[in-house]
PDB file of C-alpha atoms in Angstrom:
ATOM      1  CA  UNK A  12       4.064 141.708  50.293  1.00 50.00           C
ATOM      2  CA  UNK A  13       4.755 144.452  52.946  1.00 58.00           C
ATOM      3  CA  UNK A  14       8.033 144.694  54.525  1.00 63.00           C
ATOM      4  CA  UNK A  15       9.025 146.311  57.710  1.00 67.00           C
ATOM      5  CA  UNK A  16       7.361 148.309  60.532  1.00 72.00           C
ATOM      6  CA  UNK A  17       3.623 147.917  59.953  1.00 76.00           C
ATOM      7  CA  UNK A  18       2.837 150.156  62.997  1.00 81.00           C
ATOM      8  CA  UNK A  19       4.867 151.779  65.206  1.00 83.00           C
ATOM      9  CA  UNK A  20       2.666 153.837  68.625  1.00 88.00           C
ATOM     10  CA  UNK A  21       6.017 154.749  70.566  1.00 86.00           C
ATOM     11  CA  UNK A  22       3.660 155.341  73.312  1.00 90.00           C
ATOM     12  CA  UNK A  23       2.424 151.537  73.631  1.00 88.00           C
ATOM     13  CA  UNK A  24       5.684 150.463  72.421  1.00 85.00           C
ATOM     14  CA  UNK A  25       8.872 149.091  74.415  1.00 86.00           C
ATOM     15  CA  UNK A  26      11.266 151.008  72.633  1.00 88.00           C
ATOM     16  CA  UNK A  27      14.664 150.060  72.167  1.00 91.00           C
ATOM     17  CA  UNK A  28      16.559 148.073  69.421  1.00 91.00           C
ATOM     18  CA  UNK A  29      16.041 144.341  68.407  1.00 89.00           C
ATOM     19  CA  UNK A  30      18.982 142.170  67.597  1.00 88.00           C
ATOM     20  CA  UNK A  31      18.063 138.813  65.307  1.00 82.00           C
ATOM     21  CA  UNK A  32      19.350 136.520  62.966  1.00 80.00           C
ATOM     22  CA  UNK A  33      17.852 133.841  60.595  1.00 70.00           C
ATOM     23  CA  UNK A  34      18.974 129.883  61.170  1.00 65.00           C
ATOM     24  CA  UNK A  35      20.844 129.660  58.090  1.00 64.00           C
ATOM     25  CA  UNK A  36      23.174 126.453  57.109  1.00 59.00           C
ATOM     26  CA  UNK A  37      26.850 126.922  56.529  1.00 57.00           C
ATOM     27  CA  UNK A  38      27.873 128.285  53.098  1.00 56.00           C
ATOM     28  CA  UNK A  39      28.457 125.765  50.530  1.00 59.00           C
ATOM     29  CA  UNK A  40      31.122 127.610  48.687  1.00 59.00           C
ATOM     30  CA  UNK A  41      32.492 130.918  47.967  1.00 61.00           C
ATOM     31  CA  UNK A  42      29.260 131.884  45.463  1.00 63.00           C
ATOM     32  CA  UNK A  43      27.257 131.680  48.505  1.00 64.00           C
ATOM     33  CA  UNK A  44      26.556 135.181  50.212  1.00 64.00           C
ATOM     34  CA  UNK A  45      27.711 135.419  53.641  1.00 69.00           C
ATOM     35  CA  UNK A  46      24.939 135.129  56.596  1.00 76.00           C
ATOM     36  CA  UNK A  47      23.613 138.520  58.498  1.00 82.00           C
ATOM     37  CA  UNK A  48      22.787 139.296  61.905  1.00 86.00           C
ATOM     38  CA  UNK A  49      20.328 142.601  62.158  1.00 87.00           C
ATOM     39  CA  UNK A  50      20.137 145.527  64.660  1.00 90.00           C
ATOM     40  CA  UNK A  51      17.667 147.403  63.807  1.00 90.00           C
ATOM     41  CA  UNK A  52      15.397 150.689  65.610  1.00 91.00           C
ATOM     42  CA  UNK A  53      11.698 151.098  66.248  1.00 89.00           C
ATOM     43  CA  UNK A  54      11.625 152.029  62.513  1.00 86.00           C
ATOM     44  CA  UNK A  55      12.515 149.074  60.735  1.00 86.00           C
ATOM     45  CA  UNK A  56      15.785 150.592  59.817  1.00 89.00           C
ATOM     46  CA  UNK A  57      18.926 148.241  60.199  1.00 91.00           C
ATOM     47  CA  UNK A  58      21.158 149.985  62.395  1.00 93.00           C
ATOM     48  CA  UNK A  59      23.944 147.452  62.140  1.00 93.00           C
ATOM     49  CA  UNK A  60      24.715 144.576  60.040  1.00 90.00           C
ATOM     50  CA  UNK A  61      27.128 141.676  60.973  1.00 88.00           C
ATOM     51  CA  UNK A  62      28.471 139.439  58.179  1.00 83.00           C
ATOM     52  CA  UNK A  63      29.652 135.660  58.987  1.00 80.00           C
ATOM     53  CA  UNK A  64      30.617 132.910  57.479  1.00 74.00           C
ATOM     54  CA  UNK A  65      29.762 130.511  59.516  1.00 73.00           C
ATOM     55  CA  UNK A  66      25.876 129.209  60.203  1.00 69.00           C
ATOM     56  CA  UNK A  67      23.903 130.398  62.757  1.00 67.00           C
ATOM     57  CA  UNK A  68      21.011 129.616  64.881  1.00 66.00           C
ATOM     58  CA  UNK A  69      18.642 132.446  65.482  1.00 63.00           C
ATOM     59  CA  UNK A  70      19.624 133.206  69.269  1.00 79.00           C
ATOM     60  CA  UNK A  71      22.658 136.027  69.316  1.00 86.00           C
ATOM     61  CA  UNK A  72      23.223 138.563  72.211  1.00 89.00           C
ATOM     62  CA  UNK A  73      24.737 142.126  72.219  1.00 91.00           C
ATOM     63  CA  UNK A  74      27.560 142.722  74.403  1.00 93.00           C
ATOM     64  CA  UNK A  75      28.076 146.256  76.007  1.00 92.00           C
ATOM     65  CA  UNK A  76      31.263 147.025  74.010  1.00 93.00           C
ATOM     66  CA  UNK A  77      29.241 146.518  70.665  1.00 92.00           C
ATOM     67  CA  UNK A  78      30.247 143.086  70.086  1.00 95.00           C
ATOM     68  CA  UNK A  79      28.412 139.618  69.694  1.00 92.00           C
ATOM     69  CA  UNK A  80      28.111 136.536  70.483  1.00 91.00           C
ATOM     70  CA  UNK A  81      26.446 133.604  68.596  1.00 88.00           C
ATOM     71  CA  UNK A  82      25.926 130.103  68.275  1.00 84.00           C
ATOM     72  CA  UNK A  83      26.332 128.157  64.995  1.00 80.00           C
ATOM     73  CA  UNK A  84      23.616 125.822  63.925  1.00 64.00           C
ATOM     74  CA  UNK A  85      25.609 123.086  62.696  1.00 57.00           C
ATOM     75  CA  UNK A  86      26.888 120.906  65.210  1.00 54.00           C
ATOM     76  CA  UNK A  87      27.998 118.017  62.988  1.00 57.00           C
ATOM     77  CA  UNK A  88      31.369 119.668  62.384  1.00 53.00           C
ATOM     78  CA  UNK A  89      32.988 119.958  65.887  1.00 54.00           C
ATOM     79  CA  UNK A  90      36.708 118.008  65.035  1.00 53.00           C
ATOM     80  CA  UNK A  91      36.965 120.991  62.258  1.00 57.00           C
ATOM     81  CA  UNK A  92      36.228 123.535  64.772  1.00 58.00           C
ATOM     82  CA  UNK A  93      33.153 124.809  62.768  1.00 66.00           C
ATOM     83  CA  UNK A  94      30.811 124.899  64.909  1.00 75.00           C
ATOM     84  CA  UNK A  95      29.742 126.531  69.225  1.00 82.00           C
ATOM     85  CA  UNK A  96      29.687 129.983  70.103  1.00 86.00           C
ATOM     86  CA  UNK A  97      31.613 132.854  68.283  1.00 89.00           C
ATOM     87  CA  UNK A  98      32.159 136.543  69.641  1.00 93.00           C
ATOM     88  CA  UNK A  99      32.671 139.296  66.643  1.00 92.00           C
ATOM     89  CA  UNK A 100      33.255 142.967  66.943  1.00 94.00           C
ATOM     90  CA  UNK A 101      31.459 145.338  65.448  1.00 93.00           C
ATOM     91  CA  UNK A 102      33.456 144.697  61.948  1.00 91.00           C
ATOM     92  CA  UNK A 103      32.617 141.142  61.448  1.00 89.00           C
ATOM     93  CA  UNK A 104      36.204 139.535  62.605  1.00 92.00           C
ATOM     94  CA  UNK A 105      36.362 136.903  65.314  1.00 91.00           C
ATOM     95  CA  UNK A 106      37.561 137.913  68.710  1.00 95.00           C
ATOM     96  CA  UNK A 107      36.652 134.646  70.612  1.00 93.00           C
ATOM     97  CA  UNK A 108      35.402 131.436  70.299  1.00 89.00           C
ATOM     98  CA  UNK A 109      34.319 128.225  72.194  1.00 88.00           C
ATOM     99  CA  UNK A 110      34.249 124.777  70.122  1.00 84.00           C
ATOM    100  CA  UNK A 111      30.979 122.704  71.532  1.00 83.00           C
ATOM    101  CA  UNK A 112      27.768 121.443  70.009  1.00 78.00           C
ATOM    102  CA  UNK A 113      25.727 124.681  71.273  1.00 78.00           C
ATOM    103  CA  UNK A 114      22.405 123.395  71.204  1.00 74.00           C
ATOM    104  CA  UNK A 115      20.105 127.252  71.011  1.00 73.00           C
ATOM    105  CA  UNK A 116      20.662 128.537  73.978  1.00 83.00           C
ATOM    106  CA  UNK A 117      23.176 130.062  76.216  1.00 89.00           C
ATOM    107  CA  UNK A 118      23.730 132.772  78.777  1.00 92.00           C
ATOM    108  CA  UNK A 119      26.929 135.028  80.282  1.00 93.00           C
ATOM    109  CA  UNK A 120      27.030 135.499  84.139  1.00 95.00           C
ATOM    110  CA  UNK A 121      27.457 138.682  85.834  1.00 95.00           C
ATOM    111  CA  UNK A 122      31.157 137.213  86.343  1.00 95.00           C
ATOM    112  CA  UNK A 123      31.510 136.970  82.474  1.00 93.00           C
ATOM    113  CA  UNK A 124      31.297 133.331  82.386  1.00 96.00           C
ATOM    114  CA  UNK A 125      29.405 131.466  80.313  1.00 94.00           C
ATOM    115  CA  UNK A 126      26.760 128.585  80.639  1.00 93.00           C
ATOM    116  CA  UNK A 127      25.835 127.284  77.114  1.00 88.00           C
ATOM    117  CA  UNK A 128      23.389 124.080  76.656  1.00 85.00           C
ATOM    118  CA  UNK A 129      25.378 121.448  74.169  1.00 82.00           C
ATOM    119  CA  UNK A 130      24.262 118.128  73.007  1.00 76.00           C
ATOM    120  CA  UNK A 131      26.403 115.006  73.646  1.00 72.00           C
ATOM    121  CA  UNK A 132      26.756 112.202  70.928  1.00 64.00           C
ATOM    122  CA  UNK A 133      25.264 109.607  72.924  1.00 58.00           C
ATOM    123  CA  UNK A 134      21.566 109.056  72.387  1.00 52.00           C
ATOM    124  CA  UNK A 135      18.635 110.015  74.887  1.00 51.00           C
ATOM    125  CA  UNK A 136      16.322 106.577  74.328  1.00 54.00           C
ATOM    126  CA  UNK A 137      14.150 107.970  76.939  1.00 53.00           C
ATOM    127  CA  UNK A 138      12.762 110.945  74.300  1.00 52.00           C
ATOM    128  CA  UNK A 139      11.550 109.037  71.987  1.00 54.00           C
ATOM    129  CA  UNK A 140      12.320 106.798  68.761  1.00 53.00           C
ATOM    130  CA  UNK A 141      13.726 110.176  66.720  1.00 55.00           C
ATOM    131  CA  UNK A 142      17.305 110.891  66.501  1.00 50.00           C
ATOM    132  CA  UNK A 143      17.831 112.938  70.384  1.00 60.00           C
ATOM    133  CA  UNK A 144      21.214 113.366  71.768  1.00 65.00           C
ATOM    134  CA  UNK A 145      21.679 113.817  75.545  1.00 71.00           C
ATOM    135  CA  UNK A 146      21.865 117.237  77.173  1.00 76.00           C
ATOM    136  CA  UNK A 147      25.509 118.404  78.222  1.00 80.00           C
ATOM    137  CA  UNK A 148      25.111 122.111  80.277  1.00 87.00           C
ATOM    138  CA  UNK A 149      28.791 123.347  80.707  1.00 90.00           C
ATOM    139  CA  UNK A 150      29.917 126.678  82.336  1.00 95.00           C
ATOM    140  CA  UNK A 151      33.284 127.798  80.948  1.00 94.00           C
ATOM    141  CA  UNK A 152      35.427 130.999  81.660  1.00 96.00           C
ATOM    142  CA  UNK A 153      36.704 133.402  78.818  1.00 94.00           C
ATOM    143  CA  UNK A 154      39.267 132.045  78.892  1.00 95.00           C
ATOM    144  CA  UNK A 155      37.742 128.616  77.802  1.00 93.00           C
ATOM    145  CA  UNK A 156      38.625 126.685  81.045  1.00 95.00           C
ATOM    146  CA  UNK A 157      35.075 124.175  82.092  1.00 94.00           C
ATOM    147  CA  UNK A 158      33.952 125.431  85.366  1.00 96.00           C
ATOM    148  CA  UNK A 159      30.913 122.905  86.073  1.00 93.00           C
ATOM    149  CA  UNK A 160      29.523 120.269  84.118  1.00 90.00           C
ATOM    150  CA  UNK A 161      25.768 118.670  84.175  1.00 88.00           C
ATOM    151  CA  UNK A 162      25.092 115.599  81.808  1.00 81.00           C
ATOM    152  CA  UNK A 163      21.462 114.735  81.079  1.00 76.00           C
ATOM    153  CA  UNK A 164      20.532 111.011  80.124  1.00 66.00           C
ATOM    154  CA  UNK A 165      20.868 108.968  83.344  1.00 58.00           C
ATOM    155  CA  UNK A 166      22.352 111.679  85.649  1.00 49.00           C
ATOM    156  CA  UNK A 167      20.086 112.002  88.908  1.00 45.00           C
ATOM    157  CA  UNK A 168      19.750 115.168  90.805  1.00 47.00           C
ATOM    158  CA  UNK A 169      23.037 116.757  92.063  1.00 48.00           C
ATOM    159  CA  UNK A 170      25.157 115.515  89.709  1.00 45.00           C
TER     160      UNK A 170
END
């Protein structure tokens, strides 16, 4: 099987670096290898390589000062503070977290805030038979304080 850039035509290309990640469980134990987040150029080359130990979902974003934040993909764990968003520098170590059910997506605001989509334990009957939890969109400061709030599941427009 072939492996890496196929074809590269810088002049058709957008060039520039992509950042991703594999969803990946948590570790089961300490034989388990850590999980990796990529940066790699227009050559297939990995540019930079971030180690964690926690899971992840494949949606990460690359801060301006070289660090990164991403979400966990195990949301079962909240009480042990396992899972949300985590910001690591360029080494690997934690600089700042957020403990929420982060449900694949989030975004920071031009005033550094950030609005992350969560998942709330009750159920969502109106999706289906499957196992759905309700939506739960928060926007929270660095400094971890809840700014606004929008629950899904019932809530009408405006609320």
């Amino acid at each position: 099987m072939e492996t890496g850039v196929v074809k590269y035509d810088p002049d058709k290309a957008f060039n520039g670096y992509t950042l991703f990640s594999e969803t990946f469980p948590s570790p089961k134990g300490p034989d388990e290898p850590a999980r990796s987040i990529y940066l790699i150029d227009m050559e297939g080359k990995v540019v930079h390589e971030w180690h964690v130990e926690t899971s992840l979902q494949s949606y990460c974003r690359l801060l301006p000062d070289g660090n990164l934040i991403y979400p966990t993909h195990d949301r079962s764990e909240i009480a042990s503070g396992n899972c949300g968003l985590y910001e690591i520098d360029p080494e690997g170590n934690v600089v700042w977290s957020y403990r929420c059910r982060a449900d694949h997506d989030f975004q920071i605001l031009p005033n550094g805030n950030l609005i992350i989509n969560t998942i709330t334990e009750s159920m969502c009957p109106a999706l289906g038979l499957e196992l759905k939890r309700n939506p739960y969109i928060v926007e929270v400061t660095r400094d971890k304080d809840l700014v606004s709030e929008w629950r899904g599941g019932g809530a009408s427009p405006g609320t």
